[in-house]
Amino acid sequence: MNDKLYVVLDTSALLAKYYMHLDPLKTVIYTVKRAVDEVKDSENREALEVGLSIGRVRVIDPRKSFVERVLKTSWEIGERATLSVTDIEVAALALEFKERGFRVLVITDDYALQNLLLHLNIAFKPLRTTGIRKSRKYVVVCNVCGYISADPNESLCPVCGNPLSRRRASTSS
């Protein structure tokens, strides 16, 4: 029986050295390789290397099937363009742990990642922000002609050539 909390850290949590503040008897701390690779400055890198070497922070990448599911959800809610590959992998790892029956908590200040986690019903805790309370969906639209893009990465309207903008979707659906 494993009643420990599985904590998944994004890059901001690694930079804040959040892993140093968690009780090792109550938590198991994970992150993804891309998040580790994003820690570049020497002070944080050295601290993280110690955390990794003593097994306090474990690095594991999510399975491809979970990445694909998280990507699908990110497209559905209009967040794909605002989420990094690291964000997607952090969410996918948390989803994988959740579906294996573990208690999971993601530590992140990233609002787009928090929104994705809300849609996936995964708990999160912000570090330096208040975090979001309600999930949202977004669409990419042309404010001139009203064109609605199916591609959140599209930046120019194919109808009139004006820039597209990201807007909250109506909540009637």
XYZ file of N, CA and C in Angstrom:
519
model
N 0.847 -1.188 0.000
C 0.000 0.000 0.000
C 0.885 1.241 0.000
N 0.694 2.094 -0.992
C 1.478 3.314 -1.093
C 0.553 4.500 -0.881
N 0.635 5.111 0.305
C -0.215 6.253 0.586
C 0.533 7.569 0.438
N 1.734 7.504 -0.145
C 2.499 8.726 -0.364
C 1.864 9.569 -1.462
N 2.110 10.859 -1.381
C 1.669 11.798 -2.398
C 2.727 11.870 -3.490
N 2.304 11.669 -4.737
C 3.205 11.788 -5.874
C 3.164 13.238 -6.338
N 4.280 13.935 -6.172
C 4.380 15.340 -6.532
C 5.162 15.442 -7.833
N 4.558 16.111 -8.824
C 5.217 16.307 -10.113
C 5.564 17.794 -10.220
N 6.847 18.074 -10.434
C 7.324 19.453 -10.481
C 7.555 19.915 -11.901
N 7.097 21.142 -12.196
C 7.461 21.747 -13.474
C 8.763 22.529 -13.260
N 9.240 23.188 -14.292
C 10.525 23.883 -14.213
C 10.526 24.963 -13.140
N 9.431 25.724 -13.013
C 9.400 26.791 -12.007
C 9.549 26.225 -10.598
N 8.987 25.063 -10.348
C 9.120 24.434 -9.030
C 10.548 23.942 -8.793
N 11.212 23.482 -9.860
C 12.616 23.091 -9.729
C 13.483 24.303 -9.418
N 13.201 25.414 -10.109
C 13.969 26.641 -9.882
C 13.750 27.191 -8.476
N 12.570 26.973 -7.930
C 12.269 27.418 -6.566
C 12.784 26.438 -5.514
N 13.388 25.341 -5.974
C 13.899 24.286 -5.086
C 12.791 23.764 -4.166
N 11.605 23.638 -4.714
C 10.445 23.215 -3.935
C 10.646 21.827 -3.331
N 11.410 20.995 -4.004
C 11.661 19.631 -3.541
C 12.363 19.601 -2.187
N 13.027 20.691 -1.820
C 13.734 20.741 -0.544
C 12.771 20.938 0.634
N 11.539 21.325 0.350
C 10.587 21.662 1.401
C 9.542 20.572 1.650
N 9.654 19.462 0.945
C 8.663 18.398 1.073
C 9.192 17.268 1.954
N 8.319 16.700 2.737
C 8.673 15.610 3.644
C 8.901 14.327 2.852
N 10.133 13.787 2.859
C 10.413 12.575 2.079
C 9.670 11.339 2.579
N 9.141 11.400 3.774
C 8.374 10.266 4.286
C 6.936 10.283 3.767
N 6.494 11.430 3.300
C 5.105 11.568 2.850
C 4.972 11.794 1.346
N 6.065 12.127 0.673
C 5.998 12.461 -0.749
C 7.047 11.718 -1.560
N 6.715 11.506 -2.819
C 7.658 11.012 -3.812
C 7.664 12.086 -4.893
N 8.823 12.600 -5.230
C 8.920 13.752 -6.121
C 9.443 13.325 -7.486
N 8.711 13.749 -8.507
C 9.077 13.431 -9.890
C 9.094 14.694 -10.739
N 9.817 14.601 -11.817
C 9.763 15.602 -12.873
C 10.113 14.893 -14.172
N 10.092 15.643 -15.263
C 10.432 15.084 -16.570
C 11.806 15.605 -16.995
N 12.443 14.882 -17.902
C 13.797 15.245 -18.344
C 13.868 16.656 -18.915
N 12.846 17.047 -19.683
C 12.862 18.390 -20.272
C 12.894 19.482 -19.202
N 12.186 19.276 -18.087
C 12.203 20.265 -17.008
C 13.600 20.357 -16.400
N 14.233 19.222 -16.195
C 15.602 19.212 -15.673
C 16.524 19.962 -16.635
N 16.369 19.714 -17.922
C 17.215 20.360 -18.930
C 17.026 21.877 -18.973
N 15.872 22.363 -18.520
C 15.594 23.803 -18.537
C 16.235 24.543 -17.362
N 16.766 23.824 -16.395
C 17.444 24.448 -15.259
C 18.892 24.697 -15.687
N 19.190 25.935 -15.998
C 20.487 26.264 -16.607
C 21.475 26.954 -15.662
N 20.984 27.828 -14.761
C 21.924 28.594 -13.936
C 22.634 27.682 -12.941
N 23.862 28.028 -12.615
C 24.713 27.126 -11.835
C 24.178 26.862 -10.430
N 23.643 27.864 -9.742
C 23.148 27.653 -8.377
C 22.019 26.625 -8.349
N 21.018 26.819 -9.205
C 19.891 25.888 -9.236
C 20.287 24.534 -9.802
N 21.180 24.536 -10.765
C 21.630 23.279 -11.365
C 22.352 22.424 -10.327
N 23.242 23.048 -9.538
C 23.981 22.314 -8.514
C 23.030 21.740 -7.467
N 22.070 22.543 -7.017
C 21.105 22.064 -6.024
C 20.281 20.908 -6.587
N 19.867 21.040 -7.837
C 19.083 19.981 -8.464
C 19.912 18.710 -8.627
N 21.171 18.853 -8.998
C 22.044 17.679 -9.137
C 22.148 16.914 -7.813
N 22.202 17.641 -6.702
C 22.235 16.987 -5.389
C 20.917 16.245 -5.169
N 19.794 16.929 -5.434
C 18.486 16.290 -5.278
C 18.339 15.043 -6.123
N 18.874 15.076 -7.329
C 18.825 13.912 -8.215
C 19.743 12.801 -7.719
N 20.950 13.177 -7.297
C 21.931 12.159 -6.903
C 21.519 11.399 -5.640
N 20.796 12.043 -4.739
C 20.362 11.351 -3.517
C 18.975 10.717 -3.682
N 18.425 10.830 -4.885
C 17.139 10.200 -5.157
C 15.949 10.968 -4.630
N 16.155 12.198 -4.217
C 15.041 13.023 -3.716
C 14.114 13.411 -4.852
N 14.701 13.714 -6.002
C 13.928 14.027 -7.204
C 14.204 12.921 -8.209
N 13.148 12.347 -8.729
C 13.272 11.279 -9.723
C 12.808 11.811 -11.072
N 13.507 11.387 -12.112
C 13.173 11.833 -13.463
C 12.599 10.661 -14.233
N 11.419 10.872 -14.778
C 10.786 9.841 -15.598
C 9.945 10.553 -16.651
N 9.990 10.061 -17.853
C 9.167 10.634 -18.908
C 7.888 9.821 -19.052
N 6.787 10.490 -19.356
C 5.508 9.779 -19.473
C 5.467 8.912 -20.719
N 4.599 7.919 -20.676
C 4.416 7.084 -21.861
C 3.721 7.885 -22.956
N 4.013 7.496 -24.177
C 3.511 8.205 -25.356
C 1.979 8.288 -25.367
N 1.307 7.241 -24.934
C -0.159 7.244 -24.953
C -0.724 8.344 -24.055
N -0.053 8.634 -22.941
C -0.520 9.696 -22.047
C -0.210 11.070 -22.629
N 0.935 11.201 -23.291
C 1.259 12.457 -23.971
C 0.205 12.743 -25.035
N -0.171 11.732 -25.799
C -1.173 11.916 -26.844
C -2.524 12.324 -26.267
N -2.914 11.729 -25.160
C -4.188 12.090 -24.528
C -4.179 13.527 -24.014
N -3.056 13.928 -23.419
C -2.938 15.295 -22.917
C -2.920 16.286 -24.077
N -2.220 15.947 -25.154
C -2.219 16.809 -26.341
C -3.636 16.986 -26.882
N -4.394 15.906 -26.936
C -5.771 15.968 -27.426
C -6.603 16.919 -26.567
N -6.478 16.799 -25.254
C -7.215 17.694 -24.362
C -6.764 19.138 -24.538
N -5.462 19.355 -24.702
C -4.958 20.722 -24.874
C -5.507 21.367 -26.145
N -5.673 20.589 -27.213
C -6.285 21.098 -28.448
C -7.762 21.422 -28.209
N -8.451 20.516 -27.512
C -9.885 20.688 -27.274
C -10.202 21.950 -26.470
N -9.301 22.329 -25.567
C -9.574 23.504 -24.731
C -8.893 24.768 -25.251
N -8.205 24.658 -26.386
C -7.583 25.829 -27.000
C -6.314 26.299 -26.315
N -5.641 25.423 -25.609
C -4.415 25.795 -24.890
C -3.146 25.289 -25.570
N -3.253 24.517 -26.643
C -2.073 23.887 -27.228
C -0.979 24.891 -27.570
N -1.355 26.030 -28.129
C -0.348 26.999 -28.554
C 0.372 27.657 -27.378
N -0.240 27.641 -26.206
C 0.364 28.306 -25.054
C 1.140 27.352 -24.142
N 1.041 26.066 -24.397
C 1.727 25.072 -23.574
C 3.017 24.612 -24.230
N 4.075 24.520 -23.447
C 5.341 24.005 -23.969
C 5.305 22.478 -23.971
N 6.260 21.883 -24.642
C 6.377 20.423 -24.627
C 6.611 19.946 -23.191
N 7.381 20.703 -22.433
C 7.610 20.357 -21.033
C 6.300 20.342 -20.260
N 5.453 21.353 -20.459
C 4.148 21.410 -19.793
C 3.310 20.176 -20.129
N 3.291 19.821 -21.400
C 2.522 18.652 -21.847
C 3.041 17.388 -21.157
N 4.353 17.243 -21.091
C 4.936 16.055 -20.466
C 4.680 16.011 -18.962
N 4.736 17.158 -18.292
C 4.430 17.213 -16.857
C 2.990 16.757 -16.628
N 2.052 17.286 -17.420
C 0.643 16.897 -17.282
C 0.453 15.420 -17.606
N 1.145 14.928 -18.622
C 1.012 13.524 -19.014
C 1.539 12.597 -17.919
N 2.649 12.967 -17.295
C 3.185 12.149 -16.207
C 2.212 12.132 -15.025
N 1.642 13.288 -14.705
C 0.662 13.352 -13.615
C -0.568 12.507 -13.940
N -1.027 12.558 -15.184
C -2.178 11.753 -15.590
C -1.864 10.262 -15.489
N -0.671 9.897 -15.897
C -0.258 8.493 -15.812
C -0.265 8.015 -14.358
N 0.290 8.815 -13.453
C 0.278 8.449 -12.035
C -1.147 8.371 -11.500
N -1.963 9.337 -11.872
C -3.356 9.353 -11.407
C -4.085 8.084 -11.830
N -3.888 7.693 -13.079
C -4.582 6.513 -13.593
C -4.019 5.208 -13.030
N -2.835 5.272 -12.459
C -2.281 4.099 -11.778
C -2.750 4.043 -10.322
N -3.587 4.997 -9.922
C -4.179 4.984 -8.593
C -3.428 5.751 -7.533
N -2.423 6.531 -7.928
C -1.659 7.310 -6.960
C -2.322 8.660 -6.705
N -2.110 9.195 -5.509
C -2.521 10.576 -5.215
C -1.470 11.482 -5.847
N -1.916 12.452 -6.650
C -0.991 13.264 -7.435
C -1.241 14.750 -7.198
N -0.146 15.494 -7.153
C -0.189 16.942 -7.048
C 0.893 17.505 -7.958
N 0.516 18.454 -8.824
C 1.489 19.112 -9.698
C 1.780 20.492 -9.117
N 3.058 20.845 -9.039
C 3.455 22.162 -8.550
C 3.825 23.003 -9.763
N 3.039 24.078 -9.995
C 3.272 24.946 -11.158
C 2.624 26.308 -10.966
N 3.268 27.331 -11.503
C 2.688 28.673 -11.552
C 2.117 28.982 -12.937
N 2.274 28.075 -13.868
C 1.853 28.287 -15.252
C 0.327 28.168 -15.365
N -0.336 29.276 -15.727
C -1.805 29.297 -15.801
C -2.354 28.354 -16.873
N -1.693 28.279 -18.015
C -2.181 27.383 -19.073
C -2.079 25.927 -18.617
N -0.984 25.584 -17.937
C -0.830 24.228 -17.409
C -1.872 23.968 -16.317
N -2.117 24.943 -15.467
C -3.145 24.783 -14.436
C -4.518 24.543 -15.076
N -4.827 25.283 -16.132
C -6.101 25.103 -16.823
C -6.207 23.688 -17.388
N -5.146 23.217 -18.009
C -5.121 21.859 -18.544
C -5.335 20.836 -17.421
N -4.654 21.034 -16.304
C -4.793 20.111 -15.174
C -6.220 20.103 -14.628
N -6.861 21.266 -14.588
C -8.263 21.313 -14.163
C -9.129 20.463 -15.081
N -8.901 20.572 -16.389
C -9.673 19.780 -17.353
C -9.398 18.286 -17.216
N -8.214 17.933 -16.723
C -7.850 16.529 -16.532
C -8.189 16.027 -15.122
N -8.748 16.914 -14.303
C -9.080 16.589 -12.906
C -7.858 16.149 -12.103
N -6.774 16.907 -12.269
C -5.538 16.647 -11.536
C -5.269 17.842 -10.624
N -4.987 17.565 -9.371
C -4.738 18.629 -8.400
C -3.416 19.333 -8.706
N -3.390 20.631 -8.424
C -2.162 21.409 -8.580
C -2.057 22.413 -7.448
N -0.830 22.891 -7.257
C -0.579 23.929 -6.266
C 0.352 24.953 -6.883
N -0.057 26.210 -6.897
C 0.853 27.254 -7.390
C 1.878 27.617 -6.317
N 2.985 28.191 -6.750
C 4.036 28.601 -5.821
C 3.943 30.079 -5.459
N 4.033 30.917 -6.477
C 4.116 32.364 -6.254
C 2.904 33.122 -6.799
N 1.943 32.420 -7.307
C 0.741 33.060 -7.837
C -0.471 32.530 -7.081
N -1.610 33.147 -7.311
C -2.823 32.658 -6.656
C -3.383 31.446 -7.373
N -2.978 31.229 -8.618
C -3.486 30.092 -9.382
C -4.868 30.389 -9.934
N -5.373 29.481 -10.756
C -6.700 29.671 -11.331
C -7.704 28.829 -10.565
N -8.935 29.264 -10.594
C -9.987 28.572 -9.856
C -10.986 27.867 -10.765
N -11.153 28.386 -11.989
C -12.124 27.810 -12.922
C -11.428 27.440 -14.220
N -11.867 26.322 -14.797
C -11.302 25.920 -16.083
C -11.901 26.781 -17.187
N -11.141 26.948 -18.256
C -11.579 27.773 -19.388
C -11.243 27.078 -20.689
N -11.978 27.474 -21.724
C -11.674 27.037 -23.083
C -11.447 28.285 -23.923
N -10.594 28.144 -24.924
C -10.234 29.273 -25.779
C -10.432 28.933 -27.246
N -10.646 29.984 -28.051
C -10.698 29.854 -29.501
C -9.799 30.929 -30.097
N -9.344 30.689 -31.333
C -8.547 31.660 -32.065
C -9.440 32.255 -33.138
N -9.616 33.587 -33.109
C -10.574 34.252 -33.998
C -9.966 35.478 -34.665
N -10.608 35.887 -35.752
C -10.267 37.144 -36.407
C -11.256 38.191 -35.907
N -10.748 39.252 -35.330
C -11.610 40.310 -34.806
C -12.204 41.181 -35.907
N -11.721 41.044 -37.148
C -12.222 41.856 -38.259
C -13.373 41.162 -38.980
N -13.149 39.905 -39.424
C -14.179 39.237 -40.228
C -14.931 38.138 -39.489
N -14.452 37.774 -38.285
C -15.151 36.764 -37.500
C -14.721 35.323 -37.755
N -13.739 35.125 -38.622
C -13.227 33.781 -38.896
C -12.784 33.116 -37.596
N -13.142 31.840 -37.402
C -12.714 31.062 -36.244
C -11.797 29.951 -36.741
N -10.586 29.943 -36.233
C -9.582 28.978 -36.675
C -9.737 27.649 -35.957
N -9.484 26.585 -36.672
C -9.439 25.256 -36.062
C -8.018 24.929 -35.594
N -7.067 25.787 -35.966
C -5.661 25.573 -35.633
C -5.196 26.648 -34.654
N -4.965 26.309 -33.378
C -4.562 27.321 -32.410
C -3.196 27.933 -32.683
N -2.434 27.359 -33.607
C -1.134 27.930 -33.966
C -1.221 28.912 -35.124
N -2.386 28.997 -35.751
C -2.575 29.911 -36.876
C -2.502 31.348 -36.367
N -1.782 32.217 -37.080
C -1.614 33.583 -36.600
C -2.249 34.644 -37.496
N -2.454 34.319 -38.781
C -3.079 35.272 -39.698
C -4.359 34.689 -40.281
N -5.353 35.532 -40.424
C -6.637 35.106 -40.970
C -6.481 34.785 -42.458
N -6.870 33.579 -42.890
C -6.771 33.222 -44.300
C -7.851 33.908 -45.147
N -8.851 34.489 -44.507
C -9.934 35.168 -45.230
C -9.571 36.618 -45.533
N -9.149 37.370 -44.490
C -8.904 38.801 -44.695
C -7.463 39.232 -44.422
N -6.622 38.327 -43.919
C -5.205 38.631 -43.717
C -4.856 39.353 -42.429
N -5.837 39.640 -41.583
C -5.560 40.324 -40.325
C -5.057 39.332 -39.270
N -4.377 39.846 -38.232
C -3.892 38.959 -37.167
C -5.055 38.316 -36.405
N -4.844 37.056 -36.031
C -5.828 36.343 -35.217
C -5.487 36.545 -33.746
N -6.497 36.462 -32.899
C -6.257 36.581 -31.463
C -6.953 35.451 -30.716
N -6.423 35.160 -29.558
C -6.960 34.104 -28.702
C -7.988 34.738 -27.780
N -9.138 34.101 -27.682
C -10.234 34.641 -26.884
C -10.917 33.507 -26.129
N -11.412 33.815 -24.949
C -12.184 32.814 -24.214
C -13.387 32.415 -25.010
N -13.629 31.106 -25.057
C -14.812 30.586 -25.741
C -16.047 30.879 -24.890
N -17.172 30.997 -25.540
C -18.403 31.218 -24.804
C -18.687 29.998 -23.950
N -19.276 30.217 -22.790
C -19.516 29.114 -21.848
C -20.834 28.434 -22.069
N -21.508 28.722 -23.174
C -22.819 28.117 -23.422
C -22.731 26.674 -23.869
N -21.527 26.201 -24.258
C -21.416 24.808 -24.726
C -21.165 23.854 -23.625
